[in-house]
Tab-separated table of C-alpha atoms and ligand atoms in Angstrom:
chain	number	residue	atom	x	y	z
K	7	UNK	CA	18.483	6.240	-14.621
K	8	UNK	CA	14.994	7.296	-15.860
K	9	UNK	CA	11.764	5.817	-15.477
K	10	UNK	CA	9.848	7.423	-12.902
K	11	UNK	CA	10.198	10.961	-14.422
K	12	UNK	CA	7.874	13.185	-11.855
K	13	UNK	CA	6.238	10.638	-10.759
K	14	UNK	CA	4.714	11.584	-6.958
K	15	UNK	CA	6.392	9.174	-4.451
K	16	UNK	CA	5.661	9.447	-0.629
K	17	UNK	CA	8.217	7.294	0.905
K	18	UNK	CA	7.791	6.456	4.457
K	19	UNK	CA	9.694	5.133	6.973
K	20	UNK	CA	9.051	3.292	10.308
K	21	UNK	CA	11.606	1.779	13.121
K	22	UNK	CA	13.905	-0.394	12.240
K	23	UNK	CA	17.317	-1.291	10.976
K	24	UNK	CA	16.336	-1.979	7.410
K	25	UNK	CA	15.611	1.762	7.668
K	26	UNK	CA	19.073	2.793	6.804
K	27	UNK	CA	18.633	0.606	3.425
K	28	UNK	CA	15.230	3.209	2.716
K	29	UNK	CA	18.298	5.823	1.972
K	30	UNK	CA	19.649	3.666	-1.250
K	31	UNK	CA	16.078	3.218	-2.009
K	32	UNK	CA	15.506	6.897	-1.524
K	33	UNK	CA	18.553	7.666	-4.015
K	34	UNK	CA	17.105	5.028	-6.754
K	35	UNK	CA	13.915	7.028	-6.685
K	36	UNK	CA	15.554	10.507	-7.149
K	37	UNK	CA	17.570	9.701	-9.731
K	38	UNK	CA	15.258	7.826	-11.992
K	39	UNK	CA	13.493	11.566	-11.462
K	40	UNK	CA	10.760	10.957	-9.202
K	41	UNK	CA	9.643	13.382	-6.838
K	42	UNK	CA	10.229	12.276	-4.224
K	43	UNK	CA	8.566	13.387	-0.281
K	44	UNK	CA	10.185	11.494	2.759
K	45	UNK	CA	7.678	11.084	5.884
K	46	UNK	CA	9.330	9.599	8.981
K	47	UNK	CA	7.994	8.409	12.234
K	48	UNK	CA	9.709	9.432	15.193
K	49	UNK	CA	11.240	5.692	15.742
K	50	UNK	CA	12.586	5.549	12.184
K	51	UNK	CA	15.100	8.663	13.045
K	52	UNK	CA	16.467	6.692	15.653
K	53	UNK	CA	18.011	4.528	12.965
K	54	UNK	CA	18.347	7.484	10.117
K	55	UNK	CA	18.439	11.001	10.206
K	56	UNK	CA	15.968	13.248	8.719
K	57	UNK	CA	18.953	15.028	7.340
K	58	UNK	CA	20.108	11.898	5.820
K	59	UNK	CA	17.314	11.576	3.942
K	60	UNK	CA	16.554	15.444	3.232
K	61	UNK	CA	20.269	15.731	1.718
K	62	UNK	CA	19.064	12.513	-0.933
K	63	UNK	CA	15.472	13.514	-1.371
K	64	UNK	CA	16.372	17.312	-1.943
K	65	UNK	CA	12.846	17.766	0.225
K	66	UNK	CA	11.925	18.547	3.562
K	67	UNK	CA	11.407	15.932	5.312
K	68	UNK	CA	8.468	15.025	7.622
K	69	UNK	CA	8.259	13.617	11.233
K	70	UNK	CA	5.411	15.946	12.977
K	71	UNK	CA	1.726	15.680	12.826
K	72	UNK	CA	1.760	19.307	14.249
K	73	UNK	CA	4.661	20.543	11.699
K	74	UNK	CA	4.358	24.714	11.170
K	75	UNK	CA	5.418	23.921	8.190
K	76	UNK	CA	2.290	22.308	6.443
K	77	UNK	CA	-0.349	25.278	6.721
K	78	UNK	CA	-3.647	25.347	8.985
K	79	UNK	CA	-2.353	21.898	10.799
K	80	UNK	CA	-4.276	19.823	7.740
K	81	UNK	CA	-0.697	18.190	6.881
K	82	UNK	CA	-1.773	14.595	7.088
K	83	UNK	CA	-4.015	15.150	4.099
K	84	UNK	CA	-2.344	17.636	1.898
K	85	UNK	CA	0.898	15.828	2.206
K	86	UNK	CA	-0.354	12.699	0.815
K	87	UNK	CA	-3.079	14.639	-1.716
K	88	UNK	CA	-1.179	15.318	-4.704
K	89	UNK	CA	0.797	11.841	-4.052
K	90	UNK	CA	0.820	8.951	-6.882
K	91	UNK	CA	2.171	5.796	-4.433
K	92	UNK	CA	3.156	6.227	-0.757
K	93	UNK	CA	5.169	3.409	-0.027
K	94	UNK	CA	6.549	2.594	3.362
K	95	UNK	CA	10.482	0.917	3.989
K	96	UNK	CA	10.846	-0.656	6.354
K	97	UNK	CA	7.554	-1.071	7.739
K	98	UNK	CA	7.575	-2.415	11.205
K	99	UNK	CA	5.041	-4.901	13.098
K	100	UNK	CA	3.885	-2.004	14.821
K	101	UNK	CA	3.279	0.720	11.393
K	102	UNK	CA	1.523	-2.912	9.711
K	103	UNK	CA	-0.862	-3.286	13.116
K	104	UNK	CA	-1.723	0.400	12.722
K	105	UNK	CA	-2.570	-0.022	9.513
K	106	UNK	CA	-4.794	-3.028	10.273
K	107	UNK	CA	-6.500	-1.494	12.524
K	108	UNK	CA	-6.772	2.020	11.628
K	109	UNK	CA	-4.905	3.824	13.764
K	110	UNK	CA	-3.375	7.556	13.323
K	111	UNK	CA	-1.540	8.927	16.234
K	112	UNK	CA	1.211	10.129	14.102
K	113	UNK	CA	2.060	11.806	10.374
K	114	UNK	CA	2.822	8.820	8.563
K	115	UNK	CA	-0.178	6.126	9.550
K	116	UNK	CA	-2.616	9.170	9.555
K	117	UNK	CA	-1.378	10.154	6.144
K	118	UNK	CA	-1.948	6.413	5.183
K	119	UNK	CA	-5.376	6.273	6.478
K	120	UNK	CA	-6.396	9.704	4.451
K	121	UNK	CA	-4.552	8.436	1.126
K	122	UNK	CA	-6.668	8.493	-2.238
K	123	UNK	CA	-3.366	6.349	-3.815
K	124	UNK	CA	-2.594	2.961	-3.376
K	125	UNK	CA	-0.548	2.163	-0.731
K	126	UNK	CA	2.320	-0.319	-0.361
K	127	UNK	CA	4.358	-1.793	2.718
K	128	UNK	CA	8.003	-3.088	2.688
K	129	UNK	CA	7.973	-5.418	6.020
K	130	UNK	CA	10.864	-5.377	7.953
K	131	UNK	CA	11.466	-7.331	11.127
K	132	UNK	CA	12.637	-10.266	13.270
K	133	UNK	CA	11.350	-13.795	12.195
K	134	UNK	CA	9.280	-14.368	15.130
K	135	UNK	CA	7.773	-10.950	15.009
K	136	UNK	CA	7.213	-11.551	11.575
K	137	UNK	CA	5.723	-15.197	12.188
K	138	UNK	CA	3.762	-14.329	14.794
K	139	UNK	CA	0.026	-14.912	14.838
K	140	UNK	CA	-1.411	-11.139	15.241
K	141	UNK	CA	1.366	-10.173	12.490
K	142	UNK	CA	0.318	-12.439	9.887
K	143	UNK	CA	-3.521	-11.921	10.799
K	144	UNK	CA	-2.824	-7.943	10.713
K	145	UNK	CA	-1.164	-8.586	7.422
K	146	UNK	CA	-3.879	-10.531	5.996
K	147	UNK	CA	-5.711	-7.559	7.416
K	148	UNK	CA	-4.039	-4.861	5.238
K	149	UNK	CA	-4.122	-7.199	2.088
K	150	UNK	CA	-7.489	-7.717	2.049
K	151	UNK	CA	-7.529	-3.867	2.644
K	152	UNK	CA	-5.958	-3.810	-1.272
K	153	UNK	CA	-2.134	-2.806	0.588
K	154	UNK	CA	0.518	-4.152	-1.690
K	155	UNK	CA	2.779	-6.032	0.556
K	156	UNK	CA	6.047	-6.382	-0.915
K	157	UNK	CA	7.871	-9.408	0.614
K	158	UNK	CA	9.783	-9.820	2.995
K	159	UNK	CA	12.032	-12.164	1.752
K	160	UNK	CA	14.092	-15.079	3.867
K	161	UNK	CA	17.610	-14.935	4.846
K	162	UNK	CA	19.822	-13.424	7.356
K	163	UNK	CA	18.700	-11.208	9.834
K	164	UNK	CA	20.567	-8.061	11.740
K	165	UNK	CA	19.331	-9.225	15.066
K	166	UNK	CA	21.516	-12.922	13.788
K	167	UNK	CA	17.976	-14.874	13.190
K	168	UNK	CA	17.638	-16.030	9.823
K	169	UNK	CA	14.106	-16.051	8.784
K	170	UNK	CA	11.250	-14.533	6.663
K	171	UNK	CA	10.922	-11.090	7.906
K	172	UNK	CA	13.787	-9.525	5.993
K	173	UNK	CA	13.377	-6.185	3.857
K	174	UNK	CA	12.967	-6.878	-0.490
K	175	UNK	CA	16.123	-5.250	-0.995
K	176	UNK	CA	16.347	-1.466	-2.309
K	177	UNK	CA	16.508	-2.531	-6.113
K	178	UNK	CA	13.271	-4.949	-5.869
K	179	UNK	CA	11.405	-2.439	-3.945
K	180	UNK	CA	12.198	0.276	-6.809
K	181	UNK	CA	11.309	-2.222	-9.425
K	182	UNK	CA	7.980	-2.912	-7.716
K	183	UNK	CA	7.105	0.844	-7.075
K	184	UNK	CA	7.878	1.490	-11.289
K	185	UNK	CA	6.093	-1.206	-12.090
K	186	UNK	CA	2.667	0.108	-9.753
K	187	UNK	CA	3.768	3.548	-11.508
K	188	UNK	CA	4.297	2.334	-15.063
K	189	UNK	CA	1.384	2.563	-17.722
K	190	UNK	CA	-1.408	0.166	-16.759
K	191	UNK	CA	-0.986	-2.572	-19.787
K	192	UNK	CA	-3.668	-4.842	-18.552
K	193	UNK	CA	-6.179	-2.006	-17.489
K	194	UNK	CA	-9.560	-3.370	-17.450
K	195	UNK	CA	-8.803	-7.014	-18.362
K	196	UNK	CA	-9.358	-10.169	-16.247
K	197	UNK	CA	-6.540	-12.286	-15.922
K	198	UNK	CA	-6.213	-16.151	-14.965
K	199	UNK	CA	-3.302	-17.570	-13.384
K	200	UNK	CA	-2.852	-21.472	-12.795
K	201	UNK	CA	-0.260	-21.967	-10.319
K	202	UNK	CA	2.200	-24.506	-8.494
K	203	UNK	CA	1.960	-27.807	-8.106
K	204	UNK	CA	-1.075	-30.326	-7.837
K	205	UNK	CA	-1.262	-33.438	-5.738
K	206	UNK	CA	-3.254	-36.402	-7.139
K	207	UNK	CA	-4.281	-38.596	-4.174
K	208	UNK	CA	-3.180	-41.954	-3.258
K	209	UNK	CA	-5.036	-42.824	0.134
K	210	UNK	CA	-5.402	-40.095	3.012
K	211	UNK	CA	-2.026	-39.303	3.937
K	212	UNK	CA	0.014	-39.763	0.818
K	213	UNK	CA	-0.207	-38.580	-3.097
K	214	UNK	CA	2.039	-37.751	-6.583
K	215	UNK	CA	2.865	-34.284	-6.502
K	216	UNK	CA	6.110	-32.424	-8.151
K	217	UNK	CA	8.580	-30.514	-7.206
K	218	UNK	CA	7.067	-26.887	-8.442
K	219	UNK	CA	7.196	-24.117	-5.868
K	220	UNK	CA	4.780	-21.552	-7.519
K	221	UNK	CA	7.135	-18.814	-7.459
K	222	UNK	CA	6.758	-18.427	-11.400
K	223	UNK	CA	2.872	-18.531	-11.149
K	224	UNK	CA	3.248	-15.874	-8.570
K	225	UNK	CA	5.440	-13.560	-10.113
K	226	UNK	CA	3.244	-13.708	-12.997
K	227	UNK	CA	-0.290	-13.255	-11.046
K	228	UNK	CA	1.728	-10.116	-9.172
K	229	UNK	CA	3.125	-8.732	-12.412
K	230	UNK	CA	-0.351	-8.603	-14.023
K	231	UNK	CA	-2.038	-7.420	-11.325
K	232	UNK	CA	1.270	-4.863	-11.248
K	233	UNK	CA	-0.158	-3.731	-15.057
K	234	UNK	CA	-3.805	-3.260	-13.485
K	235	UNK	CA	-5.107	-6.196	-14.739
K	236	UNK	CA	-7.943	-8.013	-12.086
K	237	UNK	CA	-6.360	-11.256	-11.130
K	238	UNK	CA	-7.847	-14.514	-9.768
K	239	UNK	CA	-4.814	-16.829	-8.993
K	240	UNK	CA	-6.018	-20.882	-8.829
K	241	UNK	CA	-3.240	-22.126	-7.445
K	242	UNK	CA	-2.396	-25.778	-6.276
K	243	UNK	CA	-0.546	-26.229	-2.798
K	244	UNK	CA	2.651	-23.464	-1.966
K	245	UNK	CA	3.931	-21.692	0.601
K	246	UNK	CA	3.370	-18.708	-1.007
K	247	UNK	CA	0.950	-15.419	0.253
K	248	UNK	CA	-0.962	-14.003	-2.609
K	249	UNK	CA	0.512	-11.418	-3.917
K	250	UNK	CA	-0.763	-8.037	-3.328
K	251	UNK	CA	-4.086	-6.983	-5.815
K	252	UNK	CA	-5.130	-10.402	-6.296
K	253	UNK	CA	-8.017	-12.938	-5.619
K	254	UNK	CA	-6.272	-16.951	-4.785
K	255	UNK	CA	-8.222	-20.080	-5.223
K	256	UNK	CA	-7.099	-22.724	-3.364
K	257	UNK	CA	-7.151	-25.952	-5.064
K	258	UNK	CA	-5.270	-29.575	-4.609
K	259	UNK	CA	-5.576	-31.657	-7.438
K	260	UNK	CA	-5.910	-31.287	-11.273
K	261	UNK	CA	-9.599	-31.956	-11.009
K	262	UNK	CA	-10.176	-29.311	-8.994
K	263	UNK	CA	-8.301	-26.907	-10.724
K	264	UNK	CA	-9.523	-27.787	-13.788
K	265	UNK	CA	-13.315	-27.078	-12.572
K	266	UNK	CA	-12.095	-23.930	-10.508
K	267	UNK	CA	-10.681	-22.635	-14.264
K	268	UNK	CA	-13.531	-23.716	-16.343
K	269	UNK	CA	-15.932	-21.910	-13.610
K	270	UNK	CA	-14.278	-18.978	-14.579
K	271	UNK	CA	-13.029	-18.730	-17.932
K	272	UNK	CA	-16.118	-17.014	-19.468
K	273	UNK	CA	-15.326	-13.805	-17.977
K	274	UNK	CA	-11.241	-13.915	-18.336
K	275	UNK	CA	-9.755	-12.032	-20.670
K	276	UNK	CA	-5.854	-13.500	-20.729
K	277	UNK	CA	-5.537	-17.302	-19.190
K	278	UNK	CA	-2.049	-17.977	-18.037
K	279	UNK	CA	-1.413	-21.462	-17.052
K	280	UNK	CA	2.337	-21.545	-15.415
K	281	UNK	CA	0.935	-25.159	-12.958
K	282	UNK	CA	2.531	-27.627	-13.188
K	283	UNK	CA	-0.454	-30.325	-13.073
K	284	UNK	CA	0.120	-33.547	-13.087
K	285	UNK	CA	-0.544	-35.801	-16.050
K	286	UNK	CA	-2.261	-38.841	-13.957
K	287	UNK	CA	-4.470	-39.209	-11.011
K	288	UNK	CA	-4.726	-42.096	-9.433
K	289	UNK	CA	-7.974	-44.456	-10.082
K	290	UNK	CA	-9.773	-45.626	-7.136
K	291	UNK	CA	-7.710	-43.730	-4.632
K	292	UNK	CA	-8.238	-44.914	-0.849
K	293	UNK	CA	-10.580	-43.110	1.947
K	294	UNK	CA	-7.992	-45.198	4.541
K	295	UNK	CA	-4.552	-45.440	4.690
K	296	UNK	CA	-3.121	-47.942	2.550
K	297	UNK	CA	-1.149	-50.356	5.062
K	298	UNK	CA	2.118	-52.290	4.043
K	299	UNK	CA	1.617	-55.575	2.567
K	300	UNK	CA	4.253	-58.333	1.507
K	301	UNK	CA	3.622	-57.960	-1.844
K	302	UNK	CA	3.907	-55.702	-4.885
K	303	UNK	CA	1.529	-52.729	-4.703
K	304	UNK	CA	0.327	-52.118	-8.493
K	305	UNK	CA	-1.091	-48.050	-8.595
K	306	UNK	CA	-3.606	-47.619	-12.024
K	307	UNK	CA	-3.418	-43.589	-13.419
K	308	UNK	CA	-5.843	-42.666	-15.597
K	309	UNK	CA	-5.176	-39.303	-17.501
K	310	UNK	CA	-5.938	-35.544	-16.092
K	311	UNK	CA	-7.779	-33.412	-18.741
K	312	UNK	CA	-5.209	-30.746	-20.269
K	313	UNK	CA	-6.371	-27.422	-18.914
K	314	UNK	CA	-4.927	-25.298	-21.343
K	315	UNK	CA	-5.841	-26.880	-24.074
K	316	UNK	CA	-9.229	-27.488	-23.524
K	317	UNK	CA	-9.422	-23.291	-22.877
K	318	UNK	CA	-7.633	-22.794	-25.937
K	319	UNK	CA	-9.963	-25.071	-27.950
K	320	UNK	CA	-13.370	-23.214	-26.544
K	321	UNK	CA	-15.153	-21.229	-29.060
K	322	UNK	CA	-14.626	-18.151	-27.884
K	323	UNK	CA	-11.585	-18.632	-25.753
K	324	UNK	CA	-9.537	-16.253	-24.013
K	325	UNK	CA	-5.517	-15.057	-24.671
K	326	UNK	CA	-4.091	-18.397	-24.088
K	327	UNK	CA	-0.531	-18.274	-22.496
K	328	UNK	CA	1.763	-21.468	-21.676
K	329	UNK	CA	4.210	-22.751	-19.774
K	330	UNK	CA	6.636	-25.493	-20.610
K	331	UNK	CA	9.406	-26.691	-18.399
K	332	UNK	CA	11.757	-29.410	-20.459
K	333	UNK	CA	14.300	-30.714	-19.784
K	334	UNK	CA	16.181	-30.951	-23.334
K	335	UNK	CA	15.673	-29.753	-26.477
K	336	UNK	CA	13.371	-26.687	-25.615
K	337	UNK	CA	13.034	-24.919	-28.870
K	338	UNK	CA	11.648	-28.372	-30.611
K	339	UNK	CA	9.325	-29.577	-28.004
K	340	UNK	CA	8.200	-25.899	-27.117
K	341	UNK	CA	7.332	-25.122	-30.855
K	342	UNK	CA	5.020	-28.576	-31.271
K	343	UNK	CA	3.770	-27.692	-27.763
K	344	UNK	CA	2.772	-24.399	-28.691
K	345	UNK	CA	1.227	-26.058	-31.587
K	346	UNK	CA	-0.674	-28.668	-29.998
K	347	UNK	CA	-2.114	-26.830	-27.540
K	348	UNK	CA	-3.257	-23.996	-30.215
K	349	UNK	CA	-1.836	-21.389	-27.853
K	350	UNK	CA	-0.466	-18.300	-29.277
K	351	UNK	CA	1.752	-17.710	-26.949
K	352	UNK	CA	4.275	-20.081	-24.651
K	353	UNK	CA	7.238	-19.070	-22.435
K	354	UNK	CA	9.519	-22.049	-22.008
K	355	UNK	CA	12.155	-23.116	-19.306
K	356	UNK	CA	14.683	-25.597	-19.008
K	357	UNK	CA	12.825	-27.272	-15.267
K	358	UNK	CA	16.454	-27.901	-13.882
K	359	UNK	CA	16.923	-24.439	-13.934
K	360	UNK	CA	13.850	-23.020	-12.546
K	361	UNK	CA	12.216	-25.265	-10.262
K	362	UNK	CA	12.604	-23.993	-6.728
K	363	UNK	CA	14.445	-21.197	-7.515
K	364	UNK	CA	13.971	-17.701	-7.099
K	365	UNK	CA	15.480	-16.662	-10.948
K	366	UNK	CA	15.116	-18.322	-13.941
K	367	UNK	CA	15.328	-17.713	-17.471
K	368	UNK	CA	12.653	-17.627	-20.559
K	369	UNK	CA	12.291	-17.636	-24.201
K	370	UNK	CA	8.599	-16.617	-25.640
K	371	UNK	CA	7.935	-19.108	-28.954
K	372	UNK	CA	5.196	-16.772	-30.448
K	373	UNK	CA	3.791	-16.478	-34.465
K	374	UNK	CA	6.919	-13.565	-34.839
K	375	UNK	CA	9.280	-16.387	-33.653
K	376	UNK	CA	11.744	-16.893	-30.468
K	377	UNK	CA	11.874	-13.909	-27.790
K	378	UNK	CA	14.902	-15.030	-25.498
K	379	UNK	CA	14.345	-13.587	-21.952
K	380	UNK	CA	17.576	-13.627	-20.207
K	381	UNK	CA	18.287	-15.246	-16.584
K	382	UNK	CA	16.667	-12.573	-13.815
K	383	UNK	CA	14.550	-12.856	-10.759
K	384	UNK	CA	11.180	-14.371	-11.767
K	385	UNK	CA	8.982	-10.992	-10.627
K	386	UNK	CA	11.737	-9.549	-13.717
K	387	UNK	CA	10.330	-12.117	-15.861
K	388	UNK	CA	7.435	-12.189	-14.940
K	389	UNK	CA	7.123	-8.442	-15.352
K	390	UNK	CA	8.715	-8.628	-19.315
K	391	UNK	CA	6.386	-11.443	-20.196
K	392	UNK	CA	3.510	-9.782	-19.281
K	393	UNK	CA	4.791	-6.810	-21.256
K	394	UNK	CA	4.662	-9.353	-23.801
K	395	UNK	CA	1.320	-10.433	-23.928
K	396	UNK	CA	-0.288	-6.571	-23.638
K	397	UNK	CA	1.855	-6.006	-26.849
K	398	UNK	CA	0.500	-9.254	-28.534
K	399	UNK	CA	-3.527	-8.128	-27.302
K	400	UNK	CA	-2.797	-4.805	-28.422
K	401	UNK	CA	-2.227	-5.717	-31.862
K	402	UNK	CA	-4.895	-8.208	-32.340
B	3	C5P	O1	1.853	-30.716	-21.673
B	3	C5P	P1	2.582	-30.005	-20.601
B	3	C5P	O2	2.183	-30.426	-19.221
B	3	C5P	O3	4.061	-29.981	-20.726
B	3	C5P	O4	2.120	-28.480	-20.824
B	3	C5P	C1	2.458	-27.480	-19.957
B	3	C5P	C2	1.461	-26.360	-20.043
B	3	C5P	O5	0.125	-26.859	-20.053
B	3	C5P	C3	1.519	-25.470	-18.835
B	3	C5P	O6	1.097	-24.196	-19.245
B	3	C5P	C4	0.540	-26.128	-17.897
B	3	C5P	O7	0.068	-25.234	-16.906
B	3	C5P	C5	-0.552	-26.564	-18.843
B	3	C5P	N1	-1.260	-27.787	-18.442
B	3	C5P	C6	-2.593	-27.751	-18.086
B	3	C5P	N2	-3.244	-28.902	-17.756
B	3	C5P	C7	-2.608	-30.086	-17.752
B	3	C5P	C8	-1.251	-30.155	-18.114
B	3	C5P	C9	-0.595	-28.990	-18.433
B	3	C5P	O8	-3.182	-26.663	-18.079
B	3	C5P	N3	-3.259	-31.191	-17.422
């Protein structure tokens, strides 16, 4: 495996059990031939060894704020100095609350706090910990601080929970890391992301909404951030944290987004609508809740503007990048789509095989023709598409 060929890792690692998967994630880095420097805290070698992790970095490894090793006692700033990433898996509730607040009473969150490299965090840890209230505001915390946090993802737990708080898994954590690593493809440009669903109002309480999750729109706002683009992610109503490196606008219906976009288009660069917004809102919508009558309710929907294509038909407009989601005959309604929008580019999906789901696959109808993206994880995707679109601006 290459990829990462000296590229300057600092890998740390706090308590926890997902600390024994930091030793696959330790291997992937090696032998995609990064060099790789381990930094443990003295809780994480209660779950690994530091000669675990020596034997599969090849390095010393680190545990000691006062280690003889690291000359004139400066180690928590020369051992992060010359480093490109430091990324810590698992990170525990306790390493992330250090963080937040700035704390360094040991190597690793002193060697954090005296980085000049970006920093990432791997969360690992039970569902309630993970839920909590002074976890999620100490991870807002650190975000806002520009820390990539990478997951956790949902599933089982080792404690027997099953919940959000579970380590990205070894491979997804790698990808991520390359990906920070990688050249910077969108260096310098500002990038729009529509995202998720939007909910046209009926009364109060109730609305038309659709069954989009936002994961795609995510994946897509992470992946160019990822490529060192400047992100601002309008996004209609998920469940979703922003992904690391970007700026979220909260919005709920198509009216709103569309104002939120056109606010902003002037100084974007690449505009990548992935929402799904609805086609209708509803005319005269209620300020009460409608109550049940006897009768036959009749609802009147009066068009949404198109987003995209009114960016797409500006003067001066921006990269223009589209989604469709069909549900038949994708290559024929994908090609007039791309057409009648007068977008250059549109990545296309069949919707009964992406919405809700955490994979999906893509093919890219462009001027050259069809690009077929086969079935991966959407941040994969996400990840070749925007590889897609640097490759299209750089040859304009
Ligand atoms: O026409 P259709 O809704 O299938 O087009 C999908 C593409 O257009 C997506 O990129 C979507 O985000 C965008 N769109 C939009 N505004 C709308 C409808 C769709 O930006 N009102």
């Amino acid at each position: 495996m290459t990829g990462n060929p000296n590229r300057r890792i600092l890998l740390g690692l706090t308590g926890g059990i997902a600390a024994y998967k930091a030793a696959e994630l330790a291997r992937l880095f090696v032998k995609s031939g990064a060099d790789l420097r381990v930094v443990m805290t003295e809780a994480a070698c209660r779950f690994v060894t530091p000669a675990t992790m020596q034997a599969l970095s090849g390095k010393p490894v680190y545990t000691d704020l006062w280690d003889a090793r690291v000359s004139d006692g400066m180690g928590h700033i020369e051992l992060s100095r010359d480093r490109e990433l430091i990324l810590v898996a698992p990170a525990s509730a306790d390493f992330i609350a250090k963080l937040a607040a700035g704390l360094a009473d040991d190597l690793l969150s002193t060697l954090c706090l005296a980085r000049r490299c970006p920093l990432a965090v791997a969360p690992a840890m039970n569902v309630e910990m993970w839920s909590c209230p002074p976890t999620q505001r100490n991870v807002q915390r650190v975000r806002e601080d520009g820390v990539w946090v990478l997951g956790p993802g949902s599933g089982e737990q080792a404690c027997g929970e099953t919940g959000w708080g579970r380590m990205l898994e070894p491979r997804e954590l790698f990808d991520a890391a390359s990906a920070m690593l990688g050249p910077a493809l969108l260096a310098g440009r500002r990038v729009l992301v529509t995202a998720g669903p939007t909910f046209e109002p009926l009364d109060t309480v109730r609305g038309i909404t659709n069954l989009s999750s936002g994961k795609m729109g995510y994946a897509v706002a992470q992946a160019a951030a990822e490529a060192g683009a400047e992100v601002t992610l309008v996004s209609g109503r998920t469940s979703l944290p922003a992904p690391a490196g970007t700026s979220r606008v909260d919005v709920l219906t198509a009216a709103q987004m569309h104002r939120e976009v056109m606010a902003r288009v002037g100084a974007t660069d690449v505009f990548i609508a992935v929402a799904a917004v609805a086609d209708y809102h509803v005319v005269g919508a209620k300020s009460h809740k409608i109550k049940r009558g006897s009768g036959n309710l009749t609802i009147e929907l009066a068009p949404n503007p198109d987003i995209l294509a009114e960016v797409a038909a500006l003067a001066k407009p921006p990269f223009c990048v589209g989604f469709a989601a069909e549900t038949e005959n994708l290559r024929e309604y994908a090609t007039q789509k791309r057409r009648r929008k007068g977008i250059p580019l549109l990545a296309a999906n069949l919707a009964q095989e992406t919405f809700g789901r955490d994979d999906n696959a893509l093919t890219l109808f462009d001027d050259s023709g069809e690009h077929r993206l086969e079935r991966a994880p959407k941040i994969v995707l996400a990840r070749r598409l925007i590889e897609h679109v640097a490759g299209m601006l750089a040859g304009r």
